[in-house]
mmCIF file of N, CA and C in Angstrom:
data_model
loop_
_atom_site.group_PDB
_atom_site.id
_atom_site.type_symbol
_atom_site.label_atom_id
_atom_site.label_comp_id
_atom_site.label_asym_id
_atom_site.label_seq_id
_atom_site.Cartn_x
_atom_site.Cartn_y
_atom_site.Cartn_z
ATOM 1 N N UNK A 12 -38.973 -80.474 24.532
ATOM 2 C CA UNK A 12 -40.292 -80.442 23.970
ATOM 3 C C UNK A 12 -40.907 -79.095 24.267
ATOM 4 N N UNK A 13 -41.952 -78.763 23.538
ATOM 5 C CA UNK A 13 -42.644 -77.494 23.749
ATOM 6 C C UNK A 13 -44.096 -77.771 24.117
ATOM 7 N N UNK A 14 -44.591 -76.991 25.053
ATOM 8 C CA UNK A 14 -46.004 -77.011 25.416
ATOM 9 C C UNK A 14 -46.591 -75.687 24.966
ATOM 10 N N UNK A 15 -47.678 -75.754 24.207
ATOM 11 C CA UNK A 15 -48.345 -74.544 23.753
ATOM 12 C C UNK A 15 -49.772 -74.575 24.267
ATOM 13 N N UNK A 16 -50.072 -73.649 25.169
ATOM 14 C CA UNK A 16 -51.402 -73.548 25.771
ATOM 15 C C UNK A 16 -51.576 -72.114 26.245
ATOM 16 N N UNK A 17 -52.645 -71.467 25.817
ATOM 17 C CA UNK A 17 -52.850 -70.072 26.210
ATOM 18 C C UNK A 17 -53.264 -69.947 27.676
ATOM 19 N N UNK A 18 -53.735 -71.035 28.280
ATOM 20 C CA UNK A 18 -54.120 -71.000 29.688
ATOM 21 C C UNK A 18 -52.863 -71.164 30.541
ATOM 22 N N UNK A 19 -52.448 -70.087 31.174
ATOM 23 C CA UNK A 19 -51.180 -70.055 31.892
ATOM 24 C C UNK A 19 -51.072 -71.136 32.964
ATOM 25 N N UNK A 20 -52.113 -71.304 33.777
ATOM 26 C CA UNK A 20 -52.073 -72.291 34.852
ATOM 27 C C UNK A 20 -51.885 -73.700 34.289
ATOM 28 N N UNK A 21 -52.635 -74.041 33.268
ATOM 29 C CA UNK A 21 -52.532 -75.359 32.640
ATOM 30 C C UNK A 21 -51.151 -75.562 32.026
ATOM 31 N N UNK A 22 -50.667 -74.565 31.291
ATOM 32 C CA UNK A 22 -49.355 -74.635 30.636
ATOM 33 C C UNK A 22 -48.236 -74.820 31.657
ATOM 34 N N UNK A 23 -48.252 -73.997 32.698
ATOM 35 C CA UNK A 23 -47.180 -74.060 33.694
ATOM 36 C C UNK A 23 -47.236 -75.332 34.524
ATOM 37 N N UNK A 24 -48.433 -75.801 34.830
ATOM 38 C CA UNK A 24 -48.580 -77.035 35.588
ATOM 39 C C UNK A 24 -48.030 -78.230 34.809
ATOM 40 N N UNK A 25 -48.388 -78.315 33.545
ATOM 41 C CA UNK A 25 -47.894 -79.414 32.719
ATOM 42 C C UNK A 25 -46.381 -79.299 32.526
ATOM 43 N N UNK A 26 -45.889 -78.094 32.312
ATOM 44 C CA UNK A 26 -44.444 -77.892 32.137
ATOM 45 C C UNK A 26 -43.678 -78.328 33.384
ATOM 46 N N UNK A 27 -44.175 -77.953 34.559
ATOM 47 C CA UNK A 27 -43.509 -78.355 35.807
ATOM 48 C C UNK A 27 -43.518 -79.868 35.971
ATOM 49 N N UNK A 28 -44.652 -80.485 35.704
ATOM 50 C CA UNK A 28 -44.755 -81.947 35.847
ATOM 51 C C UNK A 28 -43.779 -82.665 34.925
ATOM 52 N N UNK A 29 -43.688 -82.195 33.694
ATOM 53 C CA UNK A 29 -42.795 -82.851 32.735
ATOM 54 C C UNK A 29 -41.333 -82.576 33.055
ATOM 55 N N UNK A 30 -41.032 -81.372 33.520
ATOM 56 C CA UNK A 30 -39.656 -81.060 33.934
ATOM 57 C C UNK A 30 -39.263 -81.937 35.123
ATOM 58 N N UNK A 31 -40.183 -82.124 36.061
ATOM 59 C CA UNK A 31 -39.933 -82.979 37.218
ATOM 60 C C UNK A 31 -39.679 -84.423 36.782
ATOM 61 N N UNK A 32 -40.343 -84.844 35.691
ATOM 62 C CA UNK A 32 -40.160 -86.200 35.166
ATOM 63 C C UNK A 32 -38.883 -86.325 34.341
ATOM 64 N N UNK A 33 -38.139 -85.220 34.177
ATOM 65 C CA UNK A 33 -36.853 -85.270 33.504
ATOM 66 C C UNK A 33 -36.813 -84.734 32.091
ATOM 67 N N UNK A 34 -37.896 -84.185 31.599
ATOM 68 C CA UNK A 34 -37.916 -83.647 30.245
ATOM 69 C C UNK A 34 -37.486 -82.184 30.243
ATOM 70 N N UNK A 35 -36.800 -81.771 29.166
ATOM 71 C CA UNK A 35 -36.529 -80.346 28.952
ATOM 72 C C UNK A 35 -37.749 -79.761 28.277
ATOM 73 N N UNK A 36 -38.310 -78.710 28.872
ATOM 74 C CA UNK A 36 -39.595 -78.182 28.414
ATOM 75 C C UNK A 36 -39.501 -76.687 28.141
ATOM 76 N N UNK A 37 -40.075 -76.291 27.023
ATOM 77 C CA UNK A 37 -40.273 -74.887 26.675
ATOM 78 C C UNK A 37 -41.770 -74.653 26.694
ATOM 79 N N UNK A 38 -42.223 -73.618 27.374
ATOM 80 C CA UNK A 38 -43.652 -73.324 27.452
ATOM 81 C C UNK A 38 -43.946 -72.053 26.672
ATOM 82 N N UNK A 39 -44.884 -72.138 25.745
ATOM 83 C CA UNK A 39 -45.296 -70.994 24.920
ATOM 84 C C UNK A 39 -46.779 -70.731 25.137
ATOM 85 N N UNK A 40 -47.155 -69.456 25.076
ATOM 86 C CA UNK A 40 -48.550 -69.063 25.301
ATOM 87 C C UNK A 40 -49.388 -69.078 24.029
ATOM 88 N N UNK A 41 -48.739 -69.158 22.867
ATOM 89 C CA UNK A 41 -49.503 -69.117 21.620
ATOM 90 C C UNK A 41 -48.816 -69.919 20.529
ATOM 91 N N UNK A 42 -49.614 -70.301 19.562
ATOM 92 C CA UNK A 42 -49.071 -70.978 18.394
ATOM 93 C C UNK A 42 -48.128 -70.079 17.623
ATOM 94 N N UNK A 43 -48.446 -68.805 17.565
ATOM 95 C CA UNK A 43 -47.590 -67.848 16.857
ATOM 96 C C UNK A 43 -46.181 -67.827 17.450
ATOM 97 N N UNK A 44 -46.089 -67.892 18.796
ATOM 98 C CA UNK A 44 -44.782 -67.887 19.457
ATOM 99 C C UNK A 44 -43.954 -69.111 19.058
ATOM 100 N N UNK A 45 -44.593 -70.280 19.010
ATOM 101 C CA UNK A 45 -43.855 -71.490 18.641
ATOM 102 C C UNK A 45 -43.463 -71.461 17.166
ATOM 103 N N UNK A 46 -44.347 -70.974 16.324
ATOM 104 C CA UNK A 46 -44.031 -70.871 14.892
ATOM 105 C C UNK A 46 -42.818 -69.972 14.692
ATOM 106 N N UNK A 47 -42.769 -68.854 15.396
ATOM 107 C CA UNK A 47 -41.619 -67.953 15.299
ATOM 108 C C UNK A 47 -40.341 -68.660 15.750
ATOM 109 N N UNK A 48 -40.434 -69.425 16.810
ATOM 110 C CA UNK A 48 -39.282 -70.199 17.300
ATOM 111 C C UNK A 48 -38.812 -71.162 16.201
ATOM 112 N N UNK A 49 -39.728 -71.869 15.551
ATOM 113 C CA UNK A 49 -39.380 -72.809 14.490
ATOM 114 C C UNK A 49 -38.764 -72.087 13.301
ATOM 115 N N UNK A 50 -39.323 -70.959 12.931
ATOM 116 C CA UNK A 50 -38.777 -70.201 11.793
ATOM 117 C C UNK A 50 -37.353 -69.734 12.059
ATOM 118 N N UNK A 51 -37.021 -69.483 13.322
ATOM 119 C CA UNK A 51 -35.668 -69.044 13.653
ATOM 120 C C UNK A 51 -34.699 -70.226 13.799
ATOM 121 N N UNK A 52 -35.195 -71.447 13.525
ATOM 122 C CA UNK A 52 -34.337 -72.623 13.557
ATOM 123 C C UNK A 52 -34.287 -73.339 14.891
ATOM 124 N N UNK A 53 -35.049 -72.877 15.859
ATOM 125 C CA UNK A 53 -35.072 -73.510 17.184
ATOM 126 C C UNK A 53 -36.193 -74.534 17.212
ATOM 127 N N UNK A 54 -35.836 -75.789 17.017
ATOM 128 C CA UNK A 54 -36.808 -76.876 16.930
ATOM 129 C C UNK A 54 -36.811 -77.683 18.212
ATOM 130 N N UNK A 55 -37.852 -78.454 18.411
ATOM 131 C CA UNK A 55 -37.972 -79.343 19.561
ATOM 132 C C UNK A 55 -38.300 -80.747 19.060
ATOM 133 N N UNK A 56 -38.120 -81.726 19.933
ATOM 134 C CA UNK A 56 -38.405 -83.113 19.553
ATOM 135 C C UNK A 56 -39.891 -83.424 19.494
ATOM 136 N N UNK A 57 -40.678 -82.678 20.271
ATOM 137 C CA UNK A 57 -42.108 -82.960 20.370
ATOM 138 C C UNK A 57 -42.843 -81.696 20.784
ATOM 139 N N UNK A 58 -44.040 -81.511 20.219
ATOM 140 C CA UNK A 58 -44.888 -80.373 20.566
ATOM 141 C C UNK A 58 -46.160 -80.907 21.209
ATOM 142 N N UNK A 59 -46.494 -80.390 22.395
ATOM 143 C CA UNK A 59 -47.785 -80.654 23.027
ATOM 144 C C UNK A 59 -48.608 -79.402 22.798
ATOM 145 N N UNK A 60 -49.723 -79.544 22.122
ATOM 146 C CA UNK A 60 -50.417 -78.403 21.550
ATOM 147 C C UNK A 60 -51.897 -78.405 21.890
ATOM 148 N N UNK A 61 -52.353 -77.329 22.534
ATOM 149 C CA UNK A 61 -53.771 -77.173 22.825
ATOM 150 C C UNK A 61 -54.509 -76.894 21.521
ATOM 151 N N UNK A 62 -55.666 -77.485 21.354
ATOM 152 C CA UNK A 62 -56.470 -77.253 20.158
ATOM 153 C C UNK A 62 -57.144 -75.879 20.218
ATOM 154 N N UNK A 63 -57.724 -75.560 21.363
ATOM 155 C CA UNK A 63 -58.546 -74.352 21.499
ATOM 156 C C UNK A 63 -57.734 -73.200 22.065
ATOM 157 N N UNK A 64 -57.298 -72.310 21.164
ATOM 158 C CA UNK A 64 -56.537 -71.133 21.582
ATOM 159 C C UNK A 64 -57.021 -69.935 20.779
ATOM 160 N N UNK A 65 -56.954 -68.743 21.374
ATOM 161 C CA UNK A 65 -57.264 -67.545 20.587
ATOM 162 C C UNK A 65 -56.172 -67.329 19.542
ATOM 163 N N UNK A 66 -56.479 -66.589 18.520
ATOM 164 C CA UNK A 66 -55.508 -66.415 17.431
ATOM 165 C C UNK A 66 -55.453 -67.684 16.626
ATOM 166 N N UNK A 67 -54.268 -68.191 16.407
ATOM 167 C CA UNK A 67 -54.134 -69.465 15.701
ATOM 168 C C UNK A 67 -54.532 -70.600 16.632
ATOM 169 N N UNK A 68 -55.481 -71.414 16.215
ATOM 170 C CA UNK A 68 -55.824 -72.574 17.033
ATOM 171 C C UNK A 68 -54.763 -73.650 16.829
ATOM 172 N N UNK A 69 -54.909 -74.751 17.537
ATOM 173 C CA UNK A 69 -53.917 -75.812 17.453
ATOM 174 C C UNK A 69 -53.793 -76.418 16.072
ATOM 175 N N UNK A 70 -54.908 -76.558 15.358
ATOM 176 C CA UNK A 70 -54.855 -77.132 14.014
ATOM 177 C C UNK A 70 -54.042 -76.240 13.078
ATOM 178 N N UNK A 71 -54.321 -74.928 13.095
ATOM 179 C CA UNK A 71 -53.598 -73.991 12.230
ATOM 180 C C UNK A 71 -52.122 -73.941 12.615
ATOM 181 N N UNK A 72 -51.845 -74.018 13.912
ATOM 182 C CA UNK A 72 -50.458 -74.017 14.363
ATOM 183 C C UNK A 72 -49.730 -75.251 13.853
ATOM 184 N N UNK A 73 -50.343 -76.419 13.983
ATOM 185 C CA UNK A 73 -49.702 -77.646 13.513
ATOM 186 C C UNK A 73 -49.525 -77.622 12.002
ATOM 187 N N UNK A 74 -50.493 -77.102 11.290
ATOM 188 C CA UNK A 74 -50.371 -76.993 9.835
ATOM 189 C C UNK A 74 -49.153 -76.120 9.474
ATOM 190 N N UNK A 75 -48.995 -74.981 10.154
ATOM 191 C CA UNK A 75 -47.853 -74.094 9.895
ATOM 192 C C UNK A 75 -46.532 -74.771 10.264
ATOM 193 N N UNK A 76 -46.507 -75.480 11.386
ATOM 194 C CA UNK A 76 -45.284 -76.194 11.781
ATOM 195 C C UNK A 76 -44.918 -77.263 10.759
ATOM 196 N N UNK A 77 -45.930 -77.945 10.210
ATOM 197 C CA UNK A 77 -45.680 -78.964 9.185
ATOM 198 C C UNK A 77 -45.051 -78.363 7.941
ATOM 199 N N UNK A 78 -45.421 -77.132 7.604
ATOM 200 C CA UNK A 78 -44.835 -76.466 6.439
ATOM 201 C C UNK A 78 -43.359 -76.143 6.687
ATOM 202 N N UNK A 79 -43.019 -75.808 7.923
ATOM 203 C CA UNK A 79 -41.636 -75.490 8.274
ATOM 204 C C UNK A 79 -40.819 -76.765 8.431
ATOM 205 N N UNK A 80 -41.390 -77.745 9.090
ATOM 206 C CA UNK A 80 -40.690 -79.007 9.371
ATOM 207 C C UNK A 80 -41.669 -80.167 9.205
ATOM 208 N N UNK A 81 -41.672 -80.817 8.052
ATOM 209 C CA UNK A 81 -42.622 -81.910 7.808
ATOM 210 C C UNK A 81 -42.480 -83.091 8.767
ATOM 211 N N UNK A 82 -41.374 -83.146 9.524
ATOM 212 C CA UNK A 82 -41.178 -84.254 10.461
ATOM 213 C C UNK A 82 -41.552 -83.887 11.889
ATOM 214 N N UNK A 83 -42.245 -82.766 12.072
ATOM 215 C CA UNK A 83 -42.629 -82.348 13.421
ATOM 216 C C UNK A 83 -43.506 -83.426 14.061
ATOM 217 N N UNK A 84 -43.251 -83.684 15.329
ATOM 218 C CA UNK A 84 -44.066 -84.633 16.102
ATOM 219 C C UNK A 84 -44.929 -83.810 17.040
ATOM 220 N N UNK A 85 -46.205 -84.168 17.122
ATOM 221 C CA UNK A 85 -47.117 -83.395 17.972
ATOM 222 C C UNK A 85 -48.133 -84.296 18.651
ATOM 223 N N UNK A 86 -48.486 -83.879 19.846
ATOM 224 C CA UNK A 86 -49.606 -84.447 20.585
ATOM 225 C C UNK A 86 -50.537 -83.271 20.835
ATOM 226 N N UNK A 87 -51.804 -83.437 20.508
ATOM 227 C CA UNK A 87 -52.767 -82.361 20.723
ATOM 228 C C UNK A 87 -53.660 -82.713 21.904
ATOM 229 N N UNK A 88 -54.165 -81.676 22.572
ATOM 230 C CA UNK A 88 -55.071 -81.887 23.700
ATOM 231 C C UNK A 88 -56.136 -80.813 23.718
ATOM 232 N N UNK A 89 -57.252 -81.140 24.376
ATOM 233 C CA UNK A 89 -58.382 -80.208 24.440
ATOM 234 C C UNK A 89 -59.233 -80.511 25.661
ATOM 235 N N UNK A 90 -59.855 -79.468 26.179
ATOM 236 C CA UNK A 90 -60.826 -79.633 27.252
ATOM 237 C C UNK A 90 -62.196 -80.029 26.729
ATOM 238 N N UNK A 91 -62.332 -80.060 25.391
ATOM 239 C CA UNK A 91 -63.613 -80.397 24.744
ATOM 240 C C UNK A 91 -63.391 -81.462 23.680
ATOM 241 N N UNK A 92 -62.913 -82.634 24.083
ATOM 242 C CA UNK A 92 -62.576 -83.648 23.075
ATOM 243 C C UNK A 92 -63.807 -84.357 22.519
ATOM 244 N N UNK A 93 -63.680 -84.775 21.285
ATOM 245 C CA UNK A 93 -64.665 -85.676 20.687
ATOM 246 C C UNK A 93 -63.979 -86.393 19.524
ATOM 247 N N UNK A 94 -64.634 -87.399 18.993
ATOM 248 C CA UNK A 94 -64.005 -88.232 17.968
ATOM 249 C C UNK A 94 -63.677 -87.452 16.702
ATOM 250 N N UNK A 95 -64.551 -86.538 16.295
ATOM 251 C CA UNK A 95 -64.298 -85.764 15.074
ATOM 252 C C UNK A 95 -63.058 -84.889 15.229
ATOM 253 N N UNK A 96 -62.909 -84.284 16.387
ATOM 254 C CA UNK A 96 -61.741 -83.432 16.634
ATOM 255 C C UNK A 96 -60.468 -84.278 16.696
ATOM 256 N N UNK A 97 -60.552 -85.448 17.291
ATOM 257 C CA UNK A 97 -59.394 -86.334 17.348
ATOM 258 C C UNK A 97 -58.984 -86.766 15.941
ATOM 259 N N UNK A 98 -59.958 -87.093 15.111
ATOM 260 C CA UNK A 98 -59.667 -87.491 13.729
ATOM 261 C C UNK A 98 -59.044 -86.332 12.958
ATOM 262 N N UNK A 99 -59.545 -85.117 13.174
ATOM 263 C CA UNK A 99 -58.974 -83.946 12.512
ATOM 264 C C UNK A 99 -57.528 -83.738 12.952
ATOM 265 N N UNK A 100 -57.269 -83.882 14.242
ATOM 266 C CA UNK A 100 -55.904 -83.733 14.753
ATOM 267 C C UNK A 100 -54.979 -84.748 14.092
ATOM 268 N N UNK A 101 -55.424 -85.967 13.972
ATOM 269 C CA UNK A 101 -54.601 -87.002 13.352
ATOM 270 C C UNK A 101 -54.394 -86.732 11.859
ATOM 271 N N UNK A 102 -55.383 -86.124 11.209
ATOM 272 C CA UNK A 102 -55.222 -85.816 9.785
ATOM 273 C C UNK A 102 -54.120 -84.783 9.559
ATOM 274 N N UNK A 103 -53.818 -83.986 10.575
ATOM 275 C CA UNK A 103 -52.720 -83.023 10.486
ATOM 276 C C UNK A 103 -51.415 -83.612 11.001
ATOM 277 N N UNK A 104 -51.439 -84.876 11.403
ATOM 278 C CA UNK A 104 -50.219 -85.547 11.825
ATOM 279 C C UNK A 104 -50.028 -85.667 13.319
ATOM 280 N N UNK A 105 -51.020 -85.277 14.129
ATOM 281 C CA UNK A 105 -50.889 -85.441 15.580
ATOM 282 C C UNK A 105 -50.786 -86.925 15.910
ATOM 283 N N UNK A 106 -49.884 -87.253 16.794
ATOM 284 C CA UNK A 106 -49.643 -88.642 17.140
ATOM 285 C C UNK A 106 -50.587 -89.142 18.229
ATOM 286 N N UNK A 107 -51.213 -88.196 18.930
ATOM 287 C CA UNK A 107 -52.203 -88.538 19.956
ATOM 288 C C UNK A 107 -53.082 -87.319 20.186
ATOM 289 N N UNK A 108 -54.239 -87.566 20.773
ATOM 290 C CA UNK A 108 -55.189 -86.509 21.098
ATOM 291 C C UNK A 108 -55.688 -86.798 22.517
ATOM 292 N N UNK A 109 -55.345 -85.924 23.449
ATOM 293 C CA UNK A 109 -55.627 -86.156 24.863
ATOM 294 C C UNK A 109 -56.662 -85.182 25.396
ATOM 295 N N UNK A 110 -57.319 -85.589 26.469
ATOM 296 C CA UNK A 110 -58.302 -84.741 27.129
ATOM 297 C C UNK A 110 -57.640 -83.956 28.260
ATOM 298 N N UNK A 111 -57.946 -82.658 28.321
ATOM 299 C CA UNK A 111 -57.492 -81.814 29.430
ATOM 300 C C UNK A 111 -58.470 -81.948 30.577
ATOM 301 N N UNK A 112 -58.032 -81.874 31.800
ATOM 302 C CA UNK A 112 -56.633 -81.775 32.181
ATOM 303 C C UNK A 112 -55.924 -83.098 31.924
ATOM 304 N N UNK A 113 -54.688 -82.994 31.508
ATOM 305 C CA UNK A 113 -53.910 -84.177 31.131
ATOM 306 C C UNK A 113 -53.388 -84.889 32.376
ATOM 307 N N UNK A 114 -53.669 -86.169 32.474
ATOM 308 C CA UNK A 114 -53.226 -86.998 33.605
ATOM 309 C C UNK A 114 -51.786 -87.421 33.361
ATOM 310 N N UNK A 115 -50.946 -87.299 34.375
ATOM 311 C CA UNK A 115 -49.508 -87.497 34.258
ATOM 312 C C UNK A 115 -49.057 -88.758 33.568
ATOM 313 N N UNK A 116 -49.507 -89.923 34.035
ATOM 314 C CA UNK A 116 -49.045 -91.188 33.446
ATOM 315 C C UNK A 116 -49.457 -91.311 31.987
ATOM 316 N N UNK A 117 -50.668 -90.881 31.671
ATOM 317 C CA UNK A 117 -51.155 -90.949 30.297
ATOM 318 C C UNK A 117 -50.340 -90.034 29.390
ATOM 319 N N UNK A 118 -50.040 -88.836 29.855
ATOM 320 C CA UNK A 118 -49.242 -87.902 29.066
ATOM 321 C C UNK A 118 -47.860 -88.490 28.822
ATOM 322 N N UNK A 119 -47.211 -88.985 29.851
ATOM 323 C CA UNK A 119 -45.861 -89.522 29.710
ATOM 324 C C UNK A 119 -45.856 -90.743 28.793
ATOM 325 N N UNK A 120 -46.838 -91.607 28.908
ATOM 326 C CA UNK A 120 -46.913 -92.768 28.011
ATOM 327 C C UNK A 120 -47.046 -92.322 26.561
ATOM 328 N N UNK A 121 -47.867 -91.310 26.307
ATOM 329 C CA UNK A 121 -48.026 -90.807 24.938
ATOM 330 C C UNK A 121 -46.781 -90.079 24.453
ATOM 331 N N UNK A 122 -46.119 -89.357 25.331
ATOM 332 C CA UNK A 122 -44.869 -88.684 24.971
ATOM 333 C C UNK A 122 -43.823 -89.716 24.572
ATOM 334 N N UNK A 123 -43.652 -90.727 25.387
ATOM 335 C CA UNK A 123 -42.657 -91.759 25.088
ATOM 336 C C UNK A 123 -42.975 -92.465 23.774
ATOM 337 N N UNK A 124 -44.236 -92.768 23.540
ATOM 338 C CA UNK A 124 -44.621 -93.414 22.281
ATOM 339 C C UNK A 124 -44.316 -92.499 21.091
ATOM 340 N N UNK A 125 -44.622 -91.223 21.228
ATOM 341 C CA UNK A 125 -44.375 -90.271 20.136
ATOM 342 C C UNK A 125 -42.885 -90.079 19.874
ATOM 343 N N UNK A 126 -42.095 -90.014 20.930
ATOM 344 C CA UNK A 126 -40.654 -89.802 20.769
ATOM 345 C C UNK A 126 -39.942 -91.007 20.157
ATOM 346 N N UNK A 127 -40.527 -92.181 20.306
ATOM 347 C CA UNK A 127 -39.879 -93.395 19.819
ATOM 348 C C UNK A 127 -40.546 -93.982 18.585
ATOM 349 N N UNK A 128 -41.298 -93.157 17.870
ATOM 350 C CA UNK A 128 -41.916 -93.622 16.633
ATOM 351 C C UNK A 128 -41.730 -92.570 15.551
ATOM 352 N N UNK A 129 -41.977 -92.972 14.331
ATOM 353 C CA UNK A 129 -41.863 -92.053 13.206
ATOM 354 C C UNK A 129 -43.062 -91.123 13.183
ATOM 355 N N UNK A 130 -42.862 -89.881 12.710
ATOM 356 C CA UNK A 130 -44.007 -88.983 12.575
ATOM 357 C C UNK A 130 -45.057 -89.601 11.662
ATOM 358 N N UNK A 131 -46.322 -89.307 11.951
ATOM 359 C CA UNK A 131 -47.406 -89.845 11.141
ATOM 360 C C UNK A 131 -47.492 -89.124 9.814
ATOM 361 N N UNK A 132 -47.903 -89.837 8.757
ATOM 362 C CA UNK A 132 -48.121 -89.162 7.481
ATOM 363 C C UNK A 132 -49.281 -88.182 7.605
ATOM 364 N N UNK A 133 -49.202 -87.096 6.889
ATOM 365 C CA UNK A 133 -50.254 -86.074 6.925
ATOM 366 C C UNK A 133 -51.341 -86.407 5.924
ATOM 367 N N UNK A 134 -52.580 -86.190 6.309
ATOM 368 C CA UNK A 134 -53.746 -86.298 5.431
ATOM 369 C C UNK A 134 -53.705 -87.527 4.533
ATOM 370 N N UNK A 135 -53.884 -88.678 5.140
ATOM 371 C CA UNK A 135 -53.907 -89.925 4.384
ATOM 372 C C UNK A 135 -55.137 -89.974 3.491
ATOM 373 N N UNK A 136 -55.021 -90.697 2.403
ATOM 374 C CA UNK A 136 -56.131 -90.799 1.470
ATOM 375 C C UNK A 136 -57.242 -91.678 2.048
ATOM 376 N N UNK A 137 -58.430 -91.561 1.490
ATOM 377 C CA UNK A 137 -59.576 -92.347 1.949
ATOM 378 C C UNK A 137 -59.319 -93.835 1.769
ATOM 379 N N UNK A 138 -58.624 -94.226 0.696
ATOM 380 C CA UNK A 138 -58.361 -95.653 0.497
ATOM 381 C C UNK A 138 -57.433 -96.182 1.572
ATOM 382 N N UNK A 139 -56.468 -95.390 2.007
ATOM 383 C CA UNK A 139 -55.578 -95.826 3.084
ATOM 384 C C UNK A 139 -56.347 -95.967 4.383
ATOM 385 N N UNK A 140 -57.226 -95.017 4.659
ATOM 386 C CA UNK A 140 -57.980 -95.059 5.903
ATOM 387 C C UNK A 140 -58.933 -96.241 5.962
ATOM 388 N N UNK A 141 -59.428 -96.709 4.811
ATOM 389 C CA UNK A 141 -60.413 -97.782 4.804
ATOM 390 C C UNK A 141 -59.778 -99.172 4.723
ATOM 391 N N UNK A 142 -58.494 -99.246 4.413
ATOM 392 C CA UNK A 142 -57.834 -100.538 4.356
ATOM 393 C C UNK A 142 -57.538 -101.061 5.746
ATOM 394 N N UNK A 143 -57.580 -102.376 5.940
ATOM 395 C CA UNK A 143 -57.202 -102.939 7.239
ATOM 396 C C UNK A 143 -55.755 -102.571 7.563
ATOM 397 N N UNK A 144 -55.401 -102.429 8.852
ATOM 398 C CA UNK A 144 -54.049 -102.046 9.248
ATOM 399 C C UNK A 144 -52.944 -102.921 8.669
ATOM 400 N N UNK A 145 -53.192 -104.222 8.518
ATOM 401 C CA UNK A 145 -52.146 -105.098 8.005
ATOM 402 C C UNK A 145 -51.839 -104.839 6.547
ATOM 403 N N UNK A 146 -52.736 -104.139 5.817
ATOM 404 C CA UNK A 146 -52.518 -103.825 4.396
ATOM 405 C C UNK A 146 -51.841 -102.477 4.192
ATOM 406 N N UNK A 147 -51.603 -101.723 5.256
ATOM 407 C CA UNK A 147 -51.031 -100.365 5.112
ATOM 408 C C UNK A 147 -49.532 -100.408 5.049
#
């Protein structure tokens, strides 16, 4: 999996925790770095992506990754979460939206759920969003 966070301490701390839990982790400082990795054919099973980054933010990064690989799985996180931002993340296909700093058990539970489920459809229509879950 890849962790993308411009904050070095946060990125390295999460990478170490996940490596200790048994995951293979690649840590990138920017969305541009991960996009370049994807363009060169080096893909990962899951992307953990900070929303708030200089340059390309997490939304723009996920949008670019979706163009390269429509089946990309992503979990987004932010130190400034709110419902509108979480909904926006999900509209780009994020499988979860977490608050920084990310708590270990919560991150691992979301990682496992994301790795064992199908990628979410991108930008669902308003009629799909308003239908009860059993009708989808």
